[in-house]
């Protein structure tokens, strides 16, 4: 099987699989949810747009930013409702304008509707810089979000808050590297997907009535699969440069 054929089938699996699971979960939760049905429907639609965005991103296609614009707007609003303030601010104040930045940056690097972007890689010094920024930002974000948290969870570390901060920092660096076409973005997206799945699982455990959280658990599970494929594709794209 050629790489082009594999990508075609894998992309179809992610998009169709996410669509089927989202429809089924939405239908089940819609019937059992006592309130918040409209939030469930909006979350489902945003999740489908997000899957299209990430699949196109993994394949280096510039249309990723069109679907990303819809996805981050909806997800940011849902995070506000779910009291995940770190991710809400991240999506509405950072991801949203970065969709426009990324679109124009990719155009400069040769991306068109039918052409992949010209990918590049971080140097050792750049990795040290971004690694230091990540650790410093994680500590700062955790204590800021901890001060805003109103839950009564016990323990030295509030893991729901920590996962929110961890996801926030991975998102910040990952989005910047995506917009500037660096292959290394995918290591951060893997971190985003793992931490976000854990975050929404913890949210659902604390509040079983948060039906929309199930949609995001499913969404980021598919994202995780796609991020591994994106890493593979962008490794090849960066070698070509």
Protein backbone atom coordinates (compact mmCIF):
# COMPACT_ATOMS: atom_id res chain seq x y z
CA UNK A 1 0.00 0.00 0.00
CA UNK A 2 1.40 3.40 -0.97
CA UNK A 3 1.59 6.29 1.48
CA UNK A 4 -1.01 8.24 -0.51
CA UNK A 5 -3.46 5.33 -0.34
CA UNK A 6 -2.83 4.83 3.39
CA UNK A 7 -3.46 8.52 4.10
CA UNK A 8 -6.68 8.40 2.09
CA UNK A 9 -8.06 5.45 4.07
CA UNK A 10 -6.80 6.75 7.40
CA UNK A 11 -8.35 10.18 6.84
CA UNK A 12 -11.65 8.53 5.87
CA UNK A 13 -11.51 6.39 9.02
CA UNK A 14 -10.96 9.41 11.28
CA UNK A 15 -13.63 11.61 9.65
CA UNK A 16 -16.30 8.92 9.20
CA UNK A 17 -15.55 7.26 12.52
CA UNK A 18 -15.79 10.56 14.38
CA UNK A 19 -19.03 11.45 12.57
CA UNK A 20 -20.68 8.10 13.38
CA UNK A 21 -19.60 8.09 17.03
CA UNK A 22 -20.59 11.73 17.49
CA UNK A 23 -24.07 11.16 16.08
CA UNK A 24 -24.60 8.07 18.26
CA UNK A 25 -23.31 9.69 21.45
CA UNK A 26 -25.30 12.85 20.77
CA UNK A 27 -28.51 10.89 20.18
CA UNK A 28 -28.09 8.85 23.37
CA UNK A 29 -27.13 11.82 25.53
CA UNK A 30 -29.81 14.02 23.98
CA UNK A 31 -32.56 11.64 25.08
CA UNK A 32 -31.20 11.20 28.61
CA UNK A 33 -30.09 14.78 29.28
CA UNK A 34 -32.46 16.74 31.47
CA UNK A 35 -31.09 20.06 30.26
CA UNK A 36 -28.41 21.50 28.01
CA UNK A 37 -29.55 19.74 24.83
CA UNK A 38 -28.65 22.75 22.70
CA UNK A 39 -25.12 22.70 24.12
CA UNK A 40 -24.83 19.04 23.18
CA UNK A 41 -25.82 19.72 19.57
CA UNK A 42 -23.47 22.69 19.19
CA UNK A 43 -20.61 20.71 20.74
CA UNK A 44 -21.22 17.85 18.30
CA UNK A 45 -21.15 20.18 15.30
CA UNK A 46 -18.00 21.92 16.52
CA UNK A 47 -16.32 18.57 17.09
CA UNK A 48 -16.95 17.51 13.50
CA UNK A 49 -15.48 20.79 12.24
CA UNK A 50 -12.49 20.22 14.50
CA UNK A 51 -11.87 16.75 13.09
CA UNK A 52 -11.88 18.11 9.54
CA UNK A 53 -9.48 20.83 10.71
CA UNK A 54 -7.01 18.41 12.27
CA UNK A 55 -7.11 15.95 9.36
CA UNK A 56 -6.34 18.75 6.91
CA UNK A 57 -3.62 20.04 9.24
CA UNK A 58 -2.00 16.61 9.44
CA UNK A 59 -1.88 16.55 5.64
CA UNK A 60 -0.45 20.08 5.36
CA UNK A 61 -3.55 21.56 3.68
CA UNK A 62 -4.28 25.26 4.13
CA UNK A 63 -8.06 24.75 4.38
CA UNK A 64 -7.39 23.57 7.93
CA UNK A 65 -7.74 27.20 9.07
CA UNK A 66 -11.30 27.57 7.75
CA UNK A 67 -12.63 24.65 9.77
CA UNK A 68 -10.37 25.60 12.67
CA UNK A 69 -12.04 29.00 12.87
CA UNK A 70 -15.42 27.36 13.47
CA UNK A 71 -14.08 24.75 15.86
CA UNK A 72 -12.15 27.04 18.21
CA UNK A 73 -15.08 29.47 18.46
CA UNK A 74 -17.48 26.76 19.58
CA UNK A 75 -15.03 24.96 21.84
CA UNK A 76 -14.05 28.20 23.57
CA UNK A 77 -17.69 28.95 24.34
CA UNK A 78 -18.26 25.43 25.71
CA UNK A 79 -15.19 25.71 27.94
CA UNK A 80 -16.63 28.90 29.42
CA UNK A 81 -19.85 27.07 30.23
CA UNK A 82 -17.89 24.15 31.73
CA UNK A 83 -15.77 26.52 33.89
CA UNK A 84 -12.54 25.48 32.12
CA UNK A 85 -11.34 29.09 32.03
CA UNK A 86 -7.79 28.37 30.89
CA UNK A 87 -8.95 26.62 27.72
CA UNK A 88 -11.73 29.17 27.17
CA UNK A 89 -9.30 32.09 27.18
CA UNK A 90 -6.85 30.11 25.10
CA UNK A 91 -9.32 29.38 22.31
CA UNK A 92 -11.13 32.72 22.15
CA UNK A 93 -8.20 35.08 22.72
CA UNK A 94 -5.35 33.13 21.10
CA UNK A 95 -6.49 30.32 18.80
CA UNK A 96 -9.14 32.42 17.10
CA UNK A 97 -6.79 35.17 15.77
CA UNK A 98 -4.04 32.59 15.12
CA UNK A 99 -6.24 30.99 12.45
CA UNK A 100 -5.74 34.12 10.37
CA UNK A 101 -2.01 34.31 11.18
CA UNK A 102 -1.54 30.69 10.17
CA UNK A 103 -3.44 31.12 6.91
CA UNK A 104 -1.17 33.92 5.70
CA UNK A 105 2.01 32.26 7.03
CA UNK A 106 1.23 29.04 5.18
CA UNK A 107 0.52 30.94 1.99
CA UNK A 108 4.03 32.41 2.21
CA UNK A 109 5.40 28.88 2.51
CA UNK A 110 3.71 27.67 -0.66
CA UNK A 111 0.51 26.16 0.71
CA UNK A 112 -2.45 26.16 -1.69
CA UNK A 113 -5.69 24.21 -1.99
CA UNK A 114 -3.85 21.40 -3.78
CA UNK A 115 -0.29 21.90 -2.44
CA UNK A 116 1.11 20.99 0.98
CA UNK A 117 2.92 23.57 3.09
CA UNK A 118 6.73 23.52 3.15
CA UNK A 119 7.50 22.15 6.62
CA UNK A 120 10.59 22.80 8.76
CA UNK A 121 12.08 21.60 12.07
CA UNK A 122 13.21 23.23 15.31
CA UNK A 123 16.93 23.35 16.06
CA UNK A 124 18.40 22.15 19.36
CA UNK A 125 18.57 25.70 20.70
CA UNK A 126 14.97 26.33 19.72
CA UNK A 127 13.88 23.17 21.55
CA UNK A 128 15.64 24.39 24.69
CA UNK A 129 13.87 27.74 24.35
CA UNK A 130 10.40 26.28 23.86
CA UNK A 131 10.98 23.66 26.55
CA UNK A 132 11.90 26.36 29.06
CA UNK A 133 8.90 28.46 28.08
CA UNK A 134 6.65 25.44 28.46
CA UNK A 135 7.82 24.60 32.00
CA UNK A 136 7.71 28.22 33.19
CA UNK A 137 4.30 28.78 31.62
CA UNK A 138 2.94 25.54 33.11
CA UNK A 139 3.87 26.59 36.65
CA UNK A 140 2.45 30.08 36.23
CA UNK A 141 -0.75 28.88 34.54
CA UNK A 142 -1.36 26.22 37.20
CA UNK A 143 -1.26 28.64 40.11
CA UNK A 144 -3.38 31.24 38.28
CA UNK A 145 -6.04 28.65 37.43
CA UNK A 146 -5.79 27.20 40.94
CA UNK A 147 -6.66 30.61 42.38
CA UNK A 148 -9.72 30.74 40.10
CA UNK A 149 -10.85 27.19 40.88
CA UNK A 150 -13.88 26.89 43.18
CA UNK A 151 -14.06 23.09 43.52
CA UNK A 152 -13.31 21.27 46.76
CA UNK A 153 -11.16 18.46 45.36
CA UNK A 154 -8.68 17.11 47.91
CA UNK A 155 -4.97 16.50 47.38
CA UNK A 156 -1.74 18.45 47.09
CA UNK A 157 -2.26 18.84 43.34
CA UNK A 158 -5.68 19.47 41.84
CA UNK A 159 -5.38 17.26 38.79
CA UNK A 160 -8.28 18.79 36.88
CA UNK A 161 -6.63 22.21 37.21
CA UNK A 162 -3.22 20.77 36.34
CA UNK A 163 -4.54 19.11 33.17
CA UNK A 164 -6.22 22.38 32.20
CA UNK A 165 -2.89 24.23 32.61
CA UNK A 166 -0.88 21.48 30.86
CA UNK A 167 -3.28 21.44 27.91
CA UNK A 168 -3.20 25.23 27.78
CA UNK A 169 0.60 25.40 27.46
CA UNK A 170 0.79 22.58 24.91
CA UNK A 171 -1.89 24.38 22.92
CA UNK A 172 -0.06 27.71 23.05
CA UNK A 173 3.21 26.33 21.72
CA UNK A 174 1.58 23.82 19.39
CA UNK A 175 -0.55 26.48 17.70
CA UNK A 176 2.42 28.79 17.22
CA UNK A 177 4.49 26.00 15.67
CA UNK A 178 1.52 25.00 13.50
CA UNK A 179 1.03 28.53 12.23
CA UNK A 180 4.73 28.82 11.43
CA UNK A 181 4.84 25.34 9.81
CA UNK A 182 7.18 23.47 12.18
CA UNK A 183 6.98 19.67 12.24
CA UNK A 184 7.69 19.63 16.00
CA UNK A 185 4.19 20.94 16.68
CA UNK A 186 2.92 17.35 16.73
CA UNK A 187 4.74 16.47 19.96
CA UNK A 188 2.77 19.24 21.65
CA UNK A 189 -0.51 18.20 19.99
CA UNK A 190 -0.05 14.69 21.38
CA UNK A 191 0.34 16.27 24.82
CA UNK A 192 -2.77 18.37 24.22
CA UNK A 193 -4.88 15.38 23.27
CA UNK A 194 -3.80 13.14 26.16
CA UNK A 195 -4.26 15.87 28.80
CA UNK A 196 -7.58 17.06 27.36
CA UNK A 197 -9.03 13.54 27.38
CA UNK A 198 -8.07 13.23 31.05
CA UNK A 199 -9.48 16.69 31.79
CA UNK A 200 -12.93 15.94 30.35
CA UNK A 201 -13.03 12.48 31.97
CA UNK A 202 -12.44 14.15 35.34
CA UNK A 203 -15.10 16.76 34.51
CA UNK A 204 -17.62 14.02 33.72
CA UNK A 205 -16.79 12.18 36.94
CA UNK A 206 -17.36 15.33 39.00
CA UNK A 207 -20.58 16.24 37.18
CA UNK A 208 -22.27 13.31 35.35
CA UNK A 209 -24.89 15.73 33.97
CA UNK A 210 -22.23 17.37 31.77
CA UNK A 211 -23.36 15.42 28.71
CA UNK A 212 -21.32 17.54 26.30
CA UNK A 213 -18.10 16.36 28.01
CA UNK A 214 -18.60 12.92 26.44
CA UNK A 215 -18.44 14.49 22.98
CA UNK A 216 -15.07 16.01 23.76
CA UNK A 217 -13.69 12.73 25.14
CA UNK A 218 -14.59 11.09 21.83
CA UNK A 219 -13.33 14.06 19.83
CA UNK A 220 -9.88 14.15 21.41
CA UNK A 221 -9.52 10.38 21.21
CA UNK A 222 -9.78 10.68 17.44
CA UNK A 223 -7.50 13.72 17.58
CA UNK A 224 -4.88 11.60 19.35
CA UNK A 225 -4.92 9.02 16.55
CA UNK A 226 -4.69 11.78 13.97
CA UNK A 227 -1.79 13.49 15.77
CA UNK A 228 0.36 10.37 15.45
CA UNK A 229 -0.41 10.25 11.74
CA UNK A 230 0.31 13.99 11.46
CA UNK A 231 3.71 13.46 13.06
CA UNK A 232 4.50 10.78 10.49
CA UNK A 233 3.40 12.92 7.53
CA UNK A 234 5.19 16.07 8.70
CA UNK A 235 8.41 14.15 9.31
CA UNK A 236 8.34 13.33 5.60
CA UNK A 237 7.37 16.89 4.63
CA UNK A 238 10.25 18.35 6.66
CA UNK A 239 12.74 15.88 5.12
CA UNK A 240 11.75 17.16 1.69
CA UNK A 241 12.97 20.63 2.68
